[in-house]
Amino acid sequence: MKPRHLTLILCLIATGAIAHDKAKDPSVKARMQMMKEIKQATGVLGNMAKQPATYSKTEAEAARAALVSLSGKIPAAFQDQATDPASEASPKVWQNWADFTAKATALKSAAQALDAGSASGVATGMRQIGGACGACHKPYRL
Ligand code: HEC
């Protein structure tokens, strides 16, 4: 393969990976960033749920606290109805605002209910949390 072609392919891969960073609207960027932080905290708990040997009480408590705090910020992050070609938010978010915010509250409740005191507590709580992500993404994320 000619080096020129390889460069092109690498560029295409990189573009795909950072597609979300293309959002220009500052509100949309901020809410995407918030979701990334939610994903990160969920990933910490998810890994412990899958591999109990990696359980750390300190990390589990920090991730739980981050999720409680971040999920509480979801309504405010979407409130201004910002749009951007790179956004994956469905217009239904604002058409069904009460339901959307209820789903944010459901995630917050699930995070609050998670027992970070043991690996099995994390695993049980993660099922509720995972369900709460999906319950909102299915109707409201394109
Ligand atoms: C109340 C609704 C709601 C809940 C609950 C929710 N999300 Fe989201 N999420 C959205 C919406 C809407 C978008 C699309 C935002 C956009 O592109 O403007 C999104 C986007 C994302 C993205 C993509 C961010 C990007 O860079 O574009 C990730 C990752 C994500 N969510 C992870 C999660 C995880 C993990 C959970 C559960 C712990 C979760 N979300 C819970 C509504 C929600």
Tab-separated table of N, CA and C and ligand atoms in Angstrom:
chain	number	residue	atom	x	y	z
A	1	MET	N	0.841	-1.207	0.000
A	1	MET	CA	0.000	0.000	0.000
A	1	MET	C	0.870	1.249	0.000
A	2	LYS	N	0.514	2.217	-0.832
A	2	LYS	CA	1.290	3.448	-0.877
A	2	LYS	C	1.064	4.246	0.421
A	3	PRO	N	2.102	4.882	0.911
A	3	PRO	CA	1.959	5.641	2.167
A	3	PRO	C	0.822	6.662	2.110
A	4	ARG	N	0.628	7.226	0.916
A	4	ARG	CA	-0.424	8.224	0.745
A	4	ARG	C	-1.789	7.630	1.125
A	5	HIS	N	-2.011	6.386	0.693
A	5	HIS	CA	-3.294	5.734	0.969
A	5	HIS	C	-3.458	5.449	2.448
A	6	LEU	N	-2.364	5.047	3.044
A	6	LEU	CA	-2.416	4.739	4.470
A	6	LEU	C	-2.806	5.992	5.257
A	7	THR	N	-2.201	7.112	4.872
A	7	THR	CA	-2.527	8.376	5.556
A	7	THR	C	-4.012	8.687	5.438
A	8	LEU	N	-4.522	8.481	4.240
A	8	LEU	CA	-5.937	8.772	4.016
A	8	LEU	C	-6.809	7.908	4.927
A	9	ILE	N	-6.456	6.611	4.983
A	9	ILE	CA	-7.252	5.693	5.809
A	9	ILE	C	-7.180	6.107	7.278
A	10	LEU	N	-5.976	6.441	7.740
A	10	LEU	CA	-5.826	6.848	9.137
A	10	LEU	C	-6.653	8.090	9.436
A	11	CYS	N	-6.691	9.002	8.466
A	11	CYS	CA	-7.489	10.220	8.650
A	11	CYS	C	-8.964	9.873	8.782
A	12	LEU	N	-9.422	8.944	7.957
A	12	LEU	CA	-10.840	8.571	7.996
A	12	LEU	C	-11.186	7.944	9.338
A	13	ILE	N	-10.288	7.091	9.838
A	13	ILE	CA	-10.534	6.458	11.132
A	13	ILE	C	-10.611	7.538	12.217
A	14	ALA	N	-9.646	8.451	12.194
A	14	ALA	CA	-9.606	9.505	13.212
A	14	ALA	C	-10.867	10.354	13.150
A	15	THR	N	-11.331	10.655	11.943
A	15	THR	CA	-12.527	11.491	11.792
A	15	THR	C	-13.729	10.809	12.416
A	16	GLY	N	-13.824	9.488	12.186
A	16	GLY	CA	-14.945	8.761	12.764
A	16	GLY	C	-14.926	8.838	14.275
A	17	ALA	N	-13.747	8.678	14.844
A	17	ALA	CA	-13.631	8.624	16.301
A	17	ALA	C	-13.949	9.965	16.951
A	18	ILE	N	-13.660	11.050	16.241
A	18	ILE	CA	-13.885	12.343	16.893
A	18	ILE	C	-15.107	13.074	16.332
A	19	ALA	N	-15.977	12.331	15.653
A	19	ALA	CA	-17.136	12.977	15.032
A	19	ALA	C	-17.901	13.846	16.018
A	20	HIS	N	-18.035	13.361	17.262
A	20	HIS	CA	-18.822	14.106	18.239
A	20	HIS	C	-18.139	15.409	18.654
A	21	ASP	N	-16.832	15.440	18.518
A	21	ASP	CA	-16.132	16.657	18.896
A	21	ASP	C	-16.345	17.765	17.874
A	22	LYS	N	-17.034	17.437	16.803
A	22	LYS	CA	-17.277	18.432	15.765
A	22	LYS	C	-18.392	19.393	16.131
A	23	ALA	N	-19.164	19.080	17.136
A	23	ALA	CA	-20.252	19.975	17.516
A	23	ALA	C	-19.678	21.364	17.778
A	24	LYS	N	-20.353	22.372	17.214
A	24	LYS	CA	-19.842	23.744	17.375
A	24	LYS	C	-20.623	24.501	18.427
A	25	ASP	N	-21.894	24.153	18.545
A	25	ASP	CA	-22.703	24.861	19.532
A	25	ASP	C	-22.167	24.582	20.942
A	26	PRO	N	-21.880	25.622	21.719
A	26	PRO	CA	-21.270	25.399	23.033
A	26	PRO	C	-22.153	24.591	23.984
A	27	SER	N	-23.468	24.772	23.924
A	27	SER	CA	-24.352	23.999	24.809
A	27	SER	C	-24.348	22.527	24.436
A	28	VAL	N	-24.362	22.273	23.119
A	28	VAL	CA	-24.363	20.879	22.665
A	28	VAL	C	-23.037	20.219	23.051
A	29	LYS	N	-21.941	20.971	22.864
A	29	LYS	CA	-20.623	20.451	23.254
A	29	LYS	C	-20.605	20.105	24.733
A	30	ALA	N	-21.155	21.013	25.541
A	30	ALA	CA	-21.135	20.825	26.996
A	30	ALA	C	-21.961	19.609	27.393
A	31	ARG	N	-23.126	19.422	26.755
A	31	ARG	CA	-23.936	18.270	27.171
A	31	ARG	C	-23.330	16.960	26.683
A	32	MET	N	-22.637	17.006	25.533
A	32	MET	CA	-21.946	15.791	25.076
A	32	MET	C	-20.809	15.446	26.041
A	33	GLN	N	-20.111	16.482	26.480
A	33	GLN	CA	-19.021	16.277	27.428
A	33	GLN	C	-19.565	15.681	28.731
A	34	MET	N	-20.698	16.197	29.174
A	34	MET	CA	-21.332	15.689	30.391
A	34	MET	C	-21.671	14.204	30.238
A	35	MET	N	-22.222	13.837	29.064
A	35	MET	CA	-22.563	12.432	28.824
A	35	MET	C	-21.304	11.570	28.814
A	36	LYS	N	-20.206	12.132	28.304
A	36	LYS	CA	-18.952	11.371	28.301
A	36	LYS	C	-18.487	11.105	29.727
A	37	GLU	N	-18.667	12.112	30.591
A	37	GLU	CA	-18.276	11.917	31.993
A	37	GLU	C	-19.189	10.893	32.663
A	38	ILE	N	-20.464	10.913	32.283
A	38	ILE	CA	-21.402	9.910	32.803
A	38	ILE	C	-20.947	8.518	32.366
A	39	LYS	N	-20.550	8.444	31.093
A	39	LYS	CA	-20.091	7.155	30.556
A	39	LYS	C	-18.847	6.666	31.311
A	40	GLN	N	-17.968	7.598	31.599
A	40	GLN	CA	-16.728	7.235	32.289
A	40	GLN	C	-17.014	6.669	33.680
A	41	ALA	N	-17.863	7.361	34.426
A	41	ALA	CA	-18.200	6.894	35.777
A	41	ALA	C	-18.913	5.544	35.711
A	42	THR	N	-19.796	5.395	34.723
A	42	THR	CA	-20.514	4.136	34.557
A	42	THR	C	-19.544	3.019	34.193
A	43	GLY	N	-18.533	3.365	33.390
A	43	GLY	CA	-17.531	2.373	32.993
A	43	GLY	C	-16.741	1.860	34.181
A	44	VAL	N	-16.416	2.751	35.116
A	44	VAL	CA	-15.680	2.349	36.318
A	44	VAL	C	-16.497	1.308	37.079
A	45	LEU	N	-17.790	1.610	37.276
A	45	LEU	CA	-18.663	0.691	38.016
A	45	LEU	C	-18.911	-0.590	37.225
A	46	GLY	N	-19.052	-0.446	35.911
A	46	GLY	CA	-19.309	-1.606	35.061
A	46	GLY	C	-18.148	-2.593	35.083
A	47	ASN	N	-16.926	-2.055	35.086
A	47	ASN	CA	-15.762	-2.945	35.141
A	47	ASN	C	-15.717	-3.717	36.448
A	48	MET	N	-16.038	-3.030	37.544
A	48	MET	CA	-16.040	-3.715	38.847
A	48	MET	C	-17.141	-4.761	38.914
A	49	ALA	N	-18.259	-4.467	38.250
A	49	ALA	CA	-19.365	-5.423	38.246
A	49	ALA	C	-18.955	-6.685	37.481
A	50	LYS	N	-18.213	-6.481	36.386
A	50	LYS	CA	-17.800	-7.617	35.549
A	50	LYS	C	-16.644	-8.379	36.178
A	51	GLN	N	-15.734	-7.629	36.802
A	51	GLN	CA	-14.550	-8.265	37.408
A	51	GLN	C	-14.469	-7.860	38.874
A	52	PRO	N	-15.172	-8.594	39.740
A	52	PRO	CA	-15.243	-8.234	41.160
A	52	PRO	C	-13.866	-8.089	41.815
A	53	ALA	N	-12.861	-8.778	41.249
A	53	ALA	CA	-11.520	-8.691	41.836
A	53	ALA	C	-10.954	-7.273	41.749
A	54	THR	N	-11.460	-6.485	40.820
A	54	THR	CA	-10.942	-5.122	40.658
A	54	THR	C	-11.705	-4.112	41.537
A	55	TYR	N	-12.630	-4.623	42.350
A	55	TYR	CA	-13.445	-3.731	43.188
A	55	TYR	C	-12.574	-2.881	44.115
A	56	SER	N	-12.883	-1.600	44.157
A	56	SER	CA	-12.240	-0.679	45.093
A	56	SER	C	-13.331	0.194	45.681
A	57	LYS	N	-13.440	0.183	46.991
A	57	LYS	CA	-14.511	0.940	47.635
A	57	LYS	C	-14.377	2.440	47.340
A	58	THR	N	-13.159	2.941	47.419
A	58	THR	CA	-12.927	4.367	47.168
A	58	THR	C	-13.371	4.748	45.762
A	59	GLU	N	-12.950	3.940	44.786
A	59	GLU	CA	-13.306	4.258	43.395
A	59	GLU	C	-14.796	4.100	43.137
A	60	ALA	N	-15.386	3.079	43.755
A	60	ALA	CA	-16.821	2.851	43.555
A	60	ALA	C	-17.611	4.022	44.135
A	61	GLU	N	-17.205	4.478	45.312
A	61	GLU	CA	-17.925	5.594	45.933
A	61	GLU	C	-17.760	6.876	45.122
A	62	ALA	N	-16.564	7.088	44.589
A	62	ALA	CA	-16.324	8.294	43.789
A	62	ALA	C	-17.156	8.259	42.504
A	63	ALA	N	-17.201	7.093	41.854
A	63	ALA	CA	-17.955	6.975	40.599
A	63	ALA	C	-19.450	7.142	40.868
A	64	ARG	N	-19.920	6.570	41.965
A	64	ARG	CA	-21.331	6.710	42.323
A	64	ARG	C	-21.658	8.187	42.570
A	65	ALA	N	-20.811	8.870	43.334
A	65	ALA	CA	-21.044	10.284	43.638
A	65	ALA	C	-21.038	11.115	42.350
A	66	ALA	N	-20.127	10.794	41.430
A	66	ALA	CA	-20.058	11.521	40.162
A	66	ALA	C	-21.353	11.324	39.381
A	67	LEU	N	-21.858	10.093	39.372
A	67	LEU	CA	-23.096	9.804	38.640
A	67	LEU	C	-24.294	10.523	39.230
A	68	VAL	N	-24.360	10.547	40.553
A	68	VAL	CA	-25.472	11.257	41.210
A	68	VAL	C	-25.429	12.726	40.806
A	69	SER	N	-24.240	13.300	40.892
A	69	SER	CA	-24.092	14.719	40.584
A	69	SER	C	-24.358	15.018	39.110
A	70	LEU	N	-23.764	14.225	38.216
A	70	LEU	CA	-23.914	14.468	36.773
A	70	LEU	C	-25.351	14.261	36.313
A	71	SER	N	-26.005	13.210	36.814
A	71	SER	CA	-27.376	12.958	36.353
A	71	SER	C	-28.299	14.091	36.803
A	72	GLY	N	-27.972	14.698	37.939
A	72	GLY	CA	-28.763	15.837	38.399
A	72	GLY	C	-28.637	17.048	37.477
A	73	LYS	N	-27.597	17.047	36.655
A	73	LYS	CA	-27.362	18.187	35.759
A	73	LYS	C	-27.953	17.988	34.367
A	74	ILE	N	-28.501	16.800	34.099
A	74	ILE	CA	-29.008	16.527	32.737
A	74	ILE	C	-30.095	17.536	32.328
A	75	PRO	N	-31.136	17.757	33.142
A	75	PRO	CA	-32.183	18.689	32.675
A	75	PRO	C	-31.623	20.069	32.320
A	76	ALA	N	-30.785	20.619	33.174
A	76	ALA	CA	-30.229	21.954	32.905
A	76	ALA	C	-29.387	21.949	31.626
A	77	ALA	N	-28.697	20.845	31.364
A	77	ALA	CA	-27.820	20.775	30.198
A	77	ALA	C	-28.599	20.767	28.884
A	78	PHE	N	-29.850	20.313	28.932
A	78	PHE	CA	-30.665	20.234	27.706
A	78	PHE	C	-31.707	21.337	27.613
A	79	GLN	N	-31.839	22.102	28.680
A	79	GLN	CA	-32.935	23.058	28.795
A	79	GLN	C	-33.009	24.084	27.663
A	80	ASP	N	-31.857	24.542	27.173
A	80	ASP	CA	-31.900	25.627	26.175
A	80	ASP	C	-32.203	25.147	24.753
A	81	GLN	N	-32.535	23.864	24.594
A	81	GLN	CA	-32.964	23.334	23.290
A	81	GLN	C	-31.945	23.586	22.186
A	82	ALA	N	-30.679	23.601	22.530
A	82	ALA	CA	-29.636	23.841	21.536
A	82	ALA	C	-29.590	22.696	20.524
A	83	THR	N	-29.276	23.066	19.280
A	83	THR	CA	-29.138	22.047	18.238
A	83	THR	C	-27.794	22.207	17.545
A	84	ASP	N	-27.372	21.143	16.899
A	84	ASP	CA	-26.097	21.136	16.185
A	84	ASP	C	-26.148	19.946	15.240
A	85	PRO	N	-25.596	20.093	14.030
A	85	PRO	CA	-25.631	18.953	13.105
A	85	PRO	C	-25.006	17.693	13.707
A	86	ALA	N	-24.075	17.849	14.625
A	86	ALA	CA	-23.410	16.678	15.214
A	86	ALA	C	-24.195	16.095	16.390
A	87	SER	N	-25.259	16.756	16.796
A	87	SER	CA	-26.025	16.284	17.958
A	87	SER	C	-26.821	15.024	17.631
A	88	GLU	N	-26.945	14.160	18.611
A	88	GLU	CA	-27.764	12.961	18.474
A	88	GLU	C	-29.037	13.064	19.308
A	89	ALA	N	-29.346	14.251	19.764
A	89	ALA	CA	-30.552	14.422	20.576
A	89	ALA	C	-31.779	14.500	19.677
A	90	SER	N	-32.788	13.706	19.984
A	90	SER	CA	-34.026	13.741	19.209
A	90	SER	C	-34.834	14.982	19.598
A	91	PRO	N	-35.578	15.552	18.631
A	91	PRO	CA	-36.458	16.693	18.977
A	91	PRO	C	-37.483	16.311	20.044
A	92	LYS	N	-37.705	14.992	20.193
A	92	LYS	CA	-38.671	14.513	21.198
A	92	LYS	C	-38.259	14.894	22.614
A	93	VAL	N	-36.954	15.156	22.813
A	93	VAL	CA	-36.481	15.562	24.146
A	93	VAL	C	-37.329	16.722	24.648
A	94	TRP	N	-37.566	17.688	23.745
A	94	TRP	CA	-38.255	18.914	24.153
A	94	TRP	C	-39.771	18.809	23.980
A	95	GLN	N	-40.197	17.877	23.113
A	95	GLN	CA	-41.644	17.649	22.960
A	95	GLN	C	-42.195	16.909	24.173
A	96	ASN	N	-41.350	16.066	24.767
A	96	ASN	CA	-41.767	15.259	25.935
A	96	ASN	C	-40.896	15.610	27.135
A	97	TRP	N	-40.731	16.877	27.368
A	97	TRP	CA	-39.768	17.353	28.370
A	97	TRP	C	-39.981	16.724	29.752
A	98	ALA	N	-41.243	16.625	30.188
A	98	ALA	CA	-41.506	16.080	31.524
A	98	ALA	C	-41.027	14.628	31.612
A	99	ASP	N	-41.263	13.880	30.542
A	99	ASP	CA	-40.831	12.478	30.549
A	99	ASP	C	-39.307	12.395	30.493
A	100	PHE	N	-38.707	13.274	29.685
A	100	PHE	CA	-37.243	13.284	29.563
A	100	PHE	C	-36.599	13.560	30.930
A	101	THR	N	-37.094	14.571	31.616
A	101	THR	CA	-36.491	14.906	32.915
A	101	THR	C	-36.785	13.805	33.948
A	102	ALA	N	-37.940	13.142	33.807
A	102	ALA	CA	-38.234	12.026	34.716
A	102	ALA	C	-37.211	10.909	34.511
A	103	LYS	N	-36.765	10.721	33.272
A	103	LYS	CA	-35.785	9.671	32.992
A	103	LYS	C	-34.409	10.065	33.542
A	104	ALA	N	-34.137	11.368	33.574
A	104	ALA	CA	-32.895	11.828	34.207
A	104	ALA	C	-32.967	11.585	35.714
A	105	THR	N	-34.121	11.855	36.298
A	105	THR	CA	-34.318	11.618	37.732
A	105	THR	C	-34.198	10.127	38.049
A	106	ALA	N	-34.710	9.291	37.141
A	106	ALA	CA	-34.633	7.844	37.353
A	106	ALA	C	-33.172	7.390	37.408
A	107	LEU	N	-32.337	7.994	36.559
A	107	LEU	CA	-30.908	7.644	36.603
A	107	LEU	C	-30.297	8.099	37.926
A	108	LYS	N	-30.663	9.292	38.347
A	108	LYS	CA	-30.124	9.801	39.605
A	108	LYS	C	-30.533	8.886	40.770
A	109	SER	N	-31.797	8.473	40.778
A	109	SER	CA	-32.271	7.582	41.838
A	109	SER	C	-31.523	6.253	41.814
A	110	ALA	N	-31.296	5.736	40.609
A	110	ALA	CA	-30.580	4.461	40.487
A	110	ALA	C	-29.152	4.604	41.014
A	111	ALA	N	-28.519	5.746	40.719
A	111	ALA	CA	-27.150	5.968	41.201
A	111	ALA	C	-27.146	6.110	42.726
A	112	GLN	N	-28.150	6.818	43.250
A	112	GLN	CA	-28.237	6.977	44.698
A	112	GLN	C	-28.456	5.632	45.385
A	113	ALA	N	-29.233	4.766	44.735
A	113	ALA	CA	-29.577	3.480	45.341
A	113	ALA	C	-28.419	2.487	45.283
A	114	LEU	N	-27.418	2.740	44.428
A	114	LEU	CA	-26.318	1.786	44.299
A	114	LEU	C	-25.541	1.671	45.610
A	115	ASP	N	-25.331	0.440	46.044
A	115	ASP	CA	-24.561	0.183	47.257
A	115	ASP	C	-23.095	0.024	46.863
A	116	ALA	N	-22.305	1.078	47.088
A	116	ALA	CA	-20.904	1.065	46.675
A	116	ALA	C	-20.031	0.308	47.670
A	117	GLY	N	-20.645	-0.252	48.695
A	117	GLY	CA	-19.886	-0.898	49.765
A	117	GLY	C	-19.365	-2.293	49.454
A	118	SER	N	-19.780	-2.871	48.351
A	118	SER	CA	-19.273	-4.198	47.987
A	118	SER	C	-19.373	-4.399	46.481
A	119	ALA	N	-18.589	-5.351	45.966
A	119	ALA	CA	-18.606	-5.633	44.527
A	119	ALA	C	-19.985	-6.125	44.095
A	120	SER	N	-20.635	-6.920	44.949
A	120	SER	CA	-21.950	-7.422	44.553
A	120	SER	C	-22.983	-6.292	44.580
A	121	GLY	N	-22.811	-5.356	45.500
A	121	GLY	CA	-23.693	-4.192	45.531
A	121	GLY	C	-23.560	-3.386	44.255
A	122	VAL	N	-22.317	-3.231	43.792
A	122	VAL	CA	-22.060	-2.493	42.554
A	122	VAL	C	-22.718	-3.217	41.378
A	123	ALA	N	-22.568	-4.542	41.344
A	123	ALA	CA	-23.125	-5.318	40.234
A	123	ALA	C	-24.646	-5.195	40.187
A	124	THR	N	-25.279	-5.282	41.352
A	124	THR	CA	-26.739	-5.156	41.395
A	124	THR	C	-27.166	-3.753	40.955
A	125	GLY	N	-26.475	-2.759	41.496
A	125	GLY	CA	-26.822	-1.375	41.168
A	125	GLY	C	-26.599	-1.050	39.705
A	126	MET	N	-25.558	-1.660	39.120
A	126	MET	CA	-25.243	-1.382	37.721
A	126	MET	C	-26.350	-1.834	36.766
A	127	ARG	N	-27.070	-2.871	37.164
A	127	ARG	CA	-28.176	-3.310	36.293
A	127	ARG	C	-29.239	-2.222	36.208
A	128	GLN	N	-29.522	-1.581	37.350
A	128	GLN	CA	-30.513	-0.501	37.374
A	128	GLN	C	-30.000	0.699	36.579
A	129	ILE	N	-28.727	1.001	36.760
A	129	ILE	CA	-28.146	2.159	36.084
A	129	ILE	C	-28.141	1.948	34.570
A	130	GLY	N	-27.704	0.764	34.163
A	130	GLY	CA	-27.680	0.450	32.730
A	130	GLY	C	-29.073	0.567	32.128
A	131	GLY	N	-30.061	0.105	32.865
A	131	GLY	CA	-31.444	0.200	32.408
A	131	GLY	C	-31.873	1.647	32.250
A	132	ALA	N	-31.395	2.492	33.169
A	132	ALA	CA	-31.788	3.911	33.136
A	132	ALA	C	-31.168	4.639	31.940
A	133	CYS	N	-29.949	4.262	31.552
A	133	CYS	CA	-29.329	4.865	30.353
A	133	CYS	C	-30.175	4.497	29.137
A	134	GLY	N	-30.457	3.204	29.017
A	134	GLY	CA	-31.184	2.711	27.853
A	134	GLY	C	-32.594	3.272	27.769
A	135	ALA	N	-33.227	3.430	28.934
A	135	ALA	CA	-34.610	3.927	28.954
A	135	ALA	C	-34.692	5.340	28.398
A	136	CYS	N	-33.618	6.094	28.505
A	136	CYS	CA	-33.636	7.447	27.944
A	136	CYS	C	-33.072	7.467	26.529
A	137	HIS	N	-32.013	6.714	26.282
A	137	HIS	CA	-31.408	6.742	24.947
A	137	HIS	C	-32.355	6.208	23.879
A	138	LYS	N	-33.125	5.182	24.237
A	138	LYS	CA	-33.994	4.563	23.235
A	138	LYS	C	-34.951	5.599	22.626
A	139	PRO	N	-35.703	6.317	23.434
A	139	PRO	CA	-36.595	7.300	22.808
A	139	PRO	C	-35.926	8.623	22.411
A	140	TYR	N	-34.834	8.997	23.080
A	140	TYR	CA	-34.376	10.381	22.955
A	140	TYR	C	-33.003	10.574	22.326
A	141	ARG	N	-32.292	9.491	22.046
A	141	ARG	CA	-30.993	9.644	21.392
A	141	ARG	C	-31.076	8.990	20.022
A	142	LEU	N	-30.768	9.766	18.987
A	142	LEU	CA	-30.896	9.263	17.622
A	142	LEU	C	-29.784	8.273	17.281
B	1	HEC	C1	-32.532	11.601	30.516
B	1	HEC	C2	-31.963	11.049	29.320
B	1	HEC	C3	-30.615	10.389	29.333
B	1	HEC	C4	-30.086	9.546	30.272
B	1	HEC	C5	-30.708	9.055	31.581
B	1	HEC	C6	-28.774	9.165	29.781
B	1	HEC	N1	-28.511	9.773	28.578
B	1	HEC	FE1	-26.784	9.632	27.503
B	1	HEC	N2	-27.572	10.861	26.066
B	1	HEC	C7	-28.849	11.395	26.090
B	1	HEC	C8	-29.045	12.197	24.897
B	1	HEC	C9	-30.312	12.943	24.522
B	1	HEC	C10	-27.849	12.130	24.164
B	1	HEC	C11	-27.518	12.849	22.837
B	1	HEC	C12	-26.961	14.239	23.152
B	1	HEC	C13	-26.566	15.038	21.915
B	1	HEC	O1	-25.876	14.472	21.035
B	1	HEC	O2	-26.925	16.214	21.822
B	1	HEC	C14	-26.935	11.277	24.941
B	1	HEC	C15	-25.626	10.974	24.552
B	1	HEC	C16	-24.796	10.117	25.234
B	1	HEC	C17	-23.447	9.800	24.827
B	1	HEC	C18	-22.730	10.336	23.594
B	1	HEC	C19	-21.985	11.610	23.962
B	1	HEC	C20	-21.275	12.234	22.772
B	1	HEC	O3	-20.057	12.385	22.807
B	1	HEC	O4	-21.941	12.578	21.797
B	1	HEC	C21	-22.957	8.909	25.749
B	1	HEC	C22	-21.576	8.258	25.756
B	1	HEC	C23	-23.989	8.692	26.736
B	1	HEC	N3	-25.103	9.455	26.401
B	1	HEC	C24	-23.859	7.857	27.828
B	1	HEC	C25	-24.850	7.666	28.803
B	1	HEC	C26	-24.756	6.690	29.879
B	1	HEC	C27	-23.606	5.729	30.106
B	1	HEC	C28	-25.910	6.820	30.607
B	1	HEC	C29	-26.337	6.071	31.847
B	1	HEC	C30	-25.414	5.985	32.963
B	1	HEC	C31	-26.706	7.866	29.982
B	1	HEC	N4	-26.032	8.343	28.879
B	1	HEC	C32	-27.924	8.293	30.445
B	1	HEC	C33	-29.790	11.232	27.070
B	1	HEC	C34	-29.622	10.510	28.255
